[in-house]
PDB file of C-alpha atoms in Angstrom:
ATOM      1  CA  UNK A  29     -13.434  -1.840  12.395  1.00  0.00           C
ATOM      2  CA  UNK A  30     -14.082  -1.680  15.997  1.00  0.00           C
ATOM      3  CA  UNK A  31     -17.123  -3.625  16.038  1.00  0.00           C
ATOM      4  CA  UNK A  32     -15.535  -6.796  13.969  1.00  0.00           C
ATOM      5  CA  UNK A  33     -12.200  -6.465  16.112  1.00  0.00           C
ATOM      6  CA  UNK A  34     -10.208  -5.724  12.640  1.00  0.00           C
ATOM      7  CA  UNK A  35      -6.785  -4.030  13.319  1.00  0.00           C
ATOM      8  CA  UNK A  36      -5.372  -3.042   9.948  1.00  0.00           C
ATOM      9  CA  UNK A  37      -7.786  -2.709   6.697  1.00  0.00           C
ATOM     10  CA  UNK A  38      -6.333  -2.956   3.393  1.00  0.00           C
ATOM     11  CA  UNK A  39      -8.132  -1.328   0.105  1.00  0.00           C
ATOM     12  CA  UNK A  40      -6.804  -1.170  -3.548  1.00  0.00           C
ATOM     13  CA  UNK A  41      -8.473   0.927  -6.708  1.00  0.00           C
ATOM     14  CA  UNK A  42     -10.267   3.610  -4.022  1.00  0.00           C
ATOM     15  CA  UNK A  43     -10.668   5.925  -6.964  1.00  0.00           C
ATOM     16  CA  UNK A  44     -10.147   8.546  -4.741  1.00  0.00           C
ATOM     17  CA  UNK A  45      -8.291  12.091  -5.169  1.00  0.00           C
ATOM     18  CA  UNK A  46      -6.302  13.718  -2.402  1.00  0.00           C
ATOM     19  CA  UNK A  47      -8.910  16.034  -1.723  1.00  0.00           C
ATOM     20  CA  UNK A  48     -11.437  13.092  -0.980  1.00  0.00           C
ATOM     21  CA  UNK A  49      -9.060  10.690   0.764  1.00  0.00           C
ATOM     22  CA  UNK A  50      -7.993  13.311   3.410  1.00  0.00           C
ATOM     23  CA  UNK A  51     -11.952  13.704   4.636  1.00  0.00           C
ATOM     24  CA  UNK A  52     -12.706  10.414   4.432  1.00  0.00           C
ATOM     25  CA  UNK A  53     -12.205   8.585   8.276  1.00  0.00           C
ATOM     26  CA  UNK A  54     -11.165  12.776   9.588  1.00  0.00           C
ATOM     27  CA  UNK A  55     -13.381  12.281  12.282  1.00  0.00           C
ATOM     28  CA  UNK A  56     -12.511   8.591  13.500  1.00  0.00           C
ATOM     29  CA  UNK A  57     -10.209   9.247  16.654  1.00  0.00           C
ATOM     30  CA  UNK A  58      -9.754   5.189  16.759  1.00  0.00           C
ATOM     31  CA  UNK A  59      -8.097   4.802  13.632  1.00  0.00           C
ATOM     32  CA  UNK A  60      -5.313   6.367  11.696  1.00  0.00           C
ATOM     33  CA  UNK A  61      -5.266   5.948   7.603  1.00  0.00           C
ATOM     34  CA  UNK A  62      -2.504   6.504   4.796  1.00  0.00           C
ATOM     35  CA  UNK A  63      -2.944   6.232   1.246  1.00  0.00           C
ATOM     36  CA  UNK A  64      -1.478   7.142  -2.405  1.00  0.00           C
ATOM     37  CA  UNK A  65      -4.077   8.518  -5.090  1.00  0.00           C
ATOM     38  CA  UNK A  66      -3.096   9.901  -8.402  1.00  0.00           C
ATOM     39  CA  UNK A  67      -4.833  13.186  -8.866  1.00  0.00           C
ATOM     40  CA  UNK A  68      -4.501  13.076 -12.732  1.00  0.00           C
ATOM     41  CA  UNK A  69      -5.279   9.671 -13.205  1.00  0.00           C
ATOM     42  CA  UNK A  70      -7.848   8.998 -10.752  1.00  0.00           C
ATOM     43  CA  UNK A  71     -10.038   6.739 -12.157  1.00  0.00           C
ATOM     44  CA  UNK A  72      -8.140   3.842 -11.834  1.00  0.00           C
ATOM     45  CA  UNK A  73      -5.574   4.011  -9.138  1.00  0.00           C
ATOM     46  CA  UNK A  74      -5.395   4.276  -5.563  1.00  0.00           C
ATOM     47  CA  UNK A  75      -4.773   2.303  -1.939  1.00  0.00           C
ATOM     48  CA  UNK A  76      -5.193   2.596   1.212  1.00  0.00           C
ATOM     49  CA  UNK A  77      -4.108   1.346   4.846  1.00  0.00           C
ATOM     50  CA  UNK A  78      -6.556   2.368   7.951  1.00  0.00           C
ATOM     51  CA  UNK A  79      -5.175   0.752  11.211  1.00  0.00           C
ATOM     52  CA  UNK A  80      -6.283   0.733  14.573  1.00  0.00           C
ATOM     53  CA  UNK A  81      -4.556   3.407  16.663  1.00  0.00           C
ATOM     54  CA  UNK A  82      -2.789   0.605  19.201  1.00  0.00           C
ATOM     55  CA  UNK A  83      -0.659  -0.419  15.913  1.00  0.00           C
ATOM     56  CA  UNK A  84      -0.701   2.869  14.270  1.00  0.00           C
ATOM     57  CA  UNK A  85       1.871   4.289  16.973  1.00  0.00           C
ATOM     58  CA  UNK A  86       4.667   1.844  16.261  1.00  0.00           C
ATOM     59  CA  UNK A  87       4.398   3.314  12.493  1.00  0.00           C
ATOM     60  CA  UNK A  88       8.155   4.892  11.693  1.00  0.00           C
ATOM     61  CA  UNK A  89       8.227   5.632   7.683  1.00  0.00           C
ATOM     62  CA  UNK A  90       5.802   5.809   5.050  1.00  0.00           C
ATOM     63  CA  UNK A  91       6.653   5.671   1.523  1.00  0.00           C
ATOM     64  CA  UNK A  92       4.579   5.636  -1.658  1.00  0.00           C
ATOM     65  CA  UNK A  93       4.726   5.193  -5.722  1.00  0.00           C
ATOM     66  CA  UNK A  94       1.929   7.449  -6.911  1.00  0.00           C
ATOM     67  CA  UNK A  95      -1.447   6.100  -6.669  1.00  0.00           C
ATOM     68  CA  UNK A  96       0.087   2.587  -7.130  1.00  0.00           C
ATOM     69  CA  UNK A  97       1.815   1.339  -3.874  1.00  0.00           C
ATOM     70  CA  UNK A  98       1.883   2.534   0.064  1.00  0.00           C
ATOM     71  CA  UNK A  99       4.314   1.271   2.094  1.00  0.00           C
ATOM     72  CA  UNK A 100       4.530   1.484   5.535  1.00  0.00           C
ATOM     73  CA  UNK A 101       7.178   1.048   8.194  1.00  0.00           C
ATOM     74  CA  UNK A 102       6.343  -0.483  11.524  1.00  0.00           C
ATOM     75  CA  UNK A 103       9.381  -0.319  14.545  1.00  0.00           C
ATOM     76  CA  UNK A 104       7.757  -2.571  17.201  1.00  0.00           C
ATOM     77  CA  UNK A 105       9.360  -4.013  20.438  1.00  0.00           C
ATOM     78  CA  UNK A 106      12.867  -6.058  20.180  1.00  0.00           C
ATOM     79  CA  UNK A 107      13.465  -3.342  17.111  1.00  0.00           C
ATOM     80  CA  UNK A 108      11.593  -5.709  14.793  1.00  0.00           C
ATOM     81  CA  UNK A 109      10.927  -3.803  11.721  1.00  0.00           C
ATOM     82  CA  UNK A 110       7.438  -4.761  10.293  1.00  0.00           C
ATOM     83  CA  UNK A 111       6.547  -3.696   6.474  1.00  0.00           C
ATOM     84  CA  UNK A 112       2.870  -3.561   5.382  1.00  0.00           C
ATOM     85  CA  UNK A 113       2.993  -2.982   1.603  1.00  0.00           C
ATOM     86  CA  UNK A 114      -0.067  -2.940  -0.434  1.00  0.00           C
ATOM     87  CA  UNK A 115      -0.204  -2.187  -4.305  1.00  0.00           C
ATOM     88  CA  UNK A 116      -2.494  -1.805  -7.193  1.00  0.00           C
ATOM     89  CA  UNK A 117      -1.048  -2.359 -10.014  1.00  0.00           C
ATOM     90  CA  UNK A 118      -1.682  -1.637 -13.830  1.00  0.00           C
ATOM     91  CA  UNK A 119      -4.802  -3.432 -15.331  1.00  0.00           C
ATOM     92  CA  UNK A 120      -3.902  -2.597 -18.355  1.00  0.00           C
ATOM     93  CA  UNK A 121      -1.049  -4.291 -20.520  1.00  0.00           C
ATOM     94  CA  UNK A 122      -1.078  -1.261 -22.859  1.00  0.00           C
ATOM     95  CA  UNK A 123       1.205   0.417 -19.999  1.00  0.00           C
ATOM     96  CA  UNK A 124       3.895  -2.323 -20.555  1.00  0.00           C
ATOM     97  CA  UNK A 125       6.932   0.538 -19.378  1.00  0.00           C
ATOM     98  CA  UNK A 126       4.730   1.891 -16.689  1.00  0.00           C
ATOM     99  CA  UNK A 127       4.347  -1.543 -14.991  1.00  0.00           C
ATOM    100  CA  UNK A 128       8.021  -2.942 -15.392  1.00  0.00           C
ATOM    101  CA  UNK A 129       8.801   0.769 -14.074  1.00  0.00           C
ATOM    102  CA  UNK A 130       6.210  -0.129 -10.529  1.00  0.00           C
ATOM    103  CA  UNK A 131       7.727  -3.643 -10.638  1.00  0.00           C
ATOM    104  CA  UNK A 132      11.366  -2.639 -10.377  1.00  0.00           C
ATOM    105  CA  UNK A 133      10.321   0.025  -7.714  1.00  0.00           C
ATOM    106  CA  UNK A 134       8.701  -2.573  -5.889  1.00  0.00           C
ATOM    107  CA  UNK A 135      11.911  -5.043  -6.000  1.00  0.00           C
ATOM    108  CA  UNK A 136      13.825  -2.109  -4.772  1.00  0.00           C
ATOM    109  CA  UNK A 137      11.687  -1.693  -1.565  1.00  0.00           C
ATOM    110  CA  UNK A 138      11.689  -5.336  -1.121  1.00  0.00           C
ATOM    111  CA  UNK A 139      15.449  -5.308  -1.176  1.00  0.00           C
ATOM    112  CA  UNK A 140      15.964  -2.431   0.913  1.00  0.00           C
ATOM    113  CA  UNK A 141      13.525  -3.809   3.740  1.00  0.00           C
ATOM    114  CA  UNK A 142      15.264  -7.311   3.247  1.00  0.00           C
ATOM    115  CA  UNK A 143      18.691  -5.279   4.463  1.00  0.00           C
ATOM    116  CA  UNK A 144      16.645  -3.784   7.447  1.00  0.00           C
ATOM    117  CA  UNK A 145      15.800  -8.081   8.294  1.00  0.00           C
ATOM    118  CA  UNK A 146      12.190  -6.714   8.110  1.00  0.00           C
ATOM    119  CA  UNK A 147       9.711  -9.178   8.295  1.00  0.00           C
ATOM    120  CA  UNK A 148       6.895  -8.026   5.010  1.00  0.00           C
ATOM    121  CA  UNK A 149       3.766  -8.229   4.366  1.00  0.00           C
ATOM    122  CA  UNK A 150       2.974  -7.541   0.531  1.00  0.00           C
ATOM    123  CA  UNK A 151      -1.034  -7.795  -0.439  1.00  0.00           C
ATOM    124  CA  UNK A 152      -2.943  -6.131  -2.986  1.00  0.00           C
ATOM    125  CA  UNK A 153      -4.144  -6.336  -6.400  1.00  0.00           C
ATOM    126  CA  UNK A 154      -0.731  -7.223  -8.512  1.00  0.00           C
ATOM    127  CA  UNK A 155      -3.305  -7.645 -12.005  1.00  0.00           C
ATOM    128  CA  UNK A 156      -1.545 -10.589 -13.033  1.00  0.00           C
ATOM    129  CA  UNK A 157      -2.127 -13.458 -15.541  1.00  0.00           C
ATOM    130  CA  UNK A 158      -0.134 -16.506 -14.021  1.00  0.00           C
ATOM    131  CA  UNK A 159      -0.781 -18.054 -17.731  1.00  0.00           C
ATOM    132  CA  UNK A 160       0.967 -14.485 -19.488  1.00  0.00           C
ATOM    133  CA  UNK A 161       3.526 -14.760 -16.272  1.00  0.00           C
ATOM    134  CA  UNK A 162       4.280 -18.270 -17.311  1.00  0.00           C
ATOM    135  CA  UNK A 163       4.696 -18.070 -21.118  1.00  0.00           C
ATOM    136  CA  UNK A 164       7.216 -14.852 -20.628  1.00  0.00           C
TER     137      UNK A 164
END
């Protein structure tokens, strides 16, 4: 990250278990990371945030949906909040409940840090079909 000047890294579907994601970066004093991994369901879940230490400080809250979403909370000067969410949704359409379950877990962080006048930053891999999004 250092050598290509990047400040905040993003990664969905890391596949990773607790155990795993807490070694992973341990010994990077430049960097601080957060994620969300599903122990039970490993396979295909999982995100992550690393971020550069200078932004990593202004970091207030973190909040998470289980392997599926990370959200975190940034406080920086003139008590602007900044929200860096990043998801990973459902690839599979077989967990209809599961994903309208994320989704309206999602639009309740969204309207919470729309109270706070946050300014967000939502990225990730959402799984969509814009044709299935359409026809419904």
């Amino acid at each position: 990250m250092k050598i290509n000047k990047i400040s905040c890294l993003i990664v969905t579907e890391t596949k990773l278990q607790t155990a795993s994601a807490k070694m992973i970066y341990k010994d990077y004093k430049d960097i601080t990371t957060w994620w969300s991994c599903d122990d039970n369901n490993h396979f295909s879940t999982g995100v992550r945030i690393i971020m550069n230490n200078d932004y990593a400080k202004y970091v207030i809250k973190k909040d998470i949906i289980k392997g599926r979403a990370l959200k975190l909370t940034l406080l920086l000067k003139g008590k602007i909040h900044f929200t860096i969410i990043t998801i990973y949704n459902f690839s599979n359409n077989s967990y209809k409940d599961e994903i309208l379950e994320f989704y309206t877990k999602l639009e309740e962080i969204l309207t919470a840090e729309k109270k706070l006048q946050a300014k967000i930053v939502c990225v990730g891999d959402f799984n969509a079909s814009y044709d299935t999004a359409i026809a419904q």
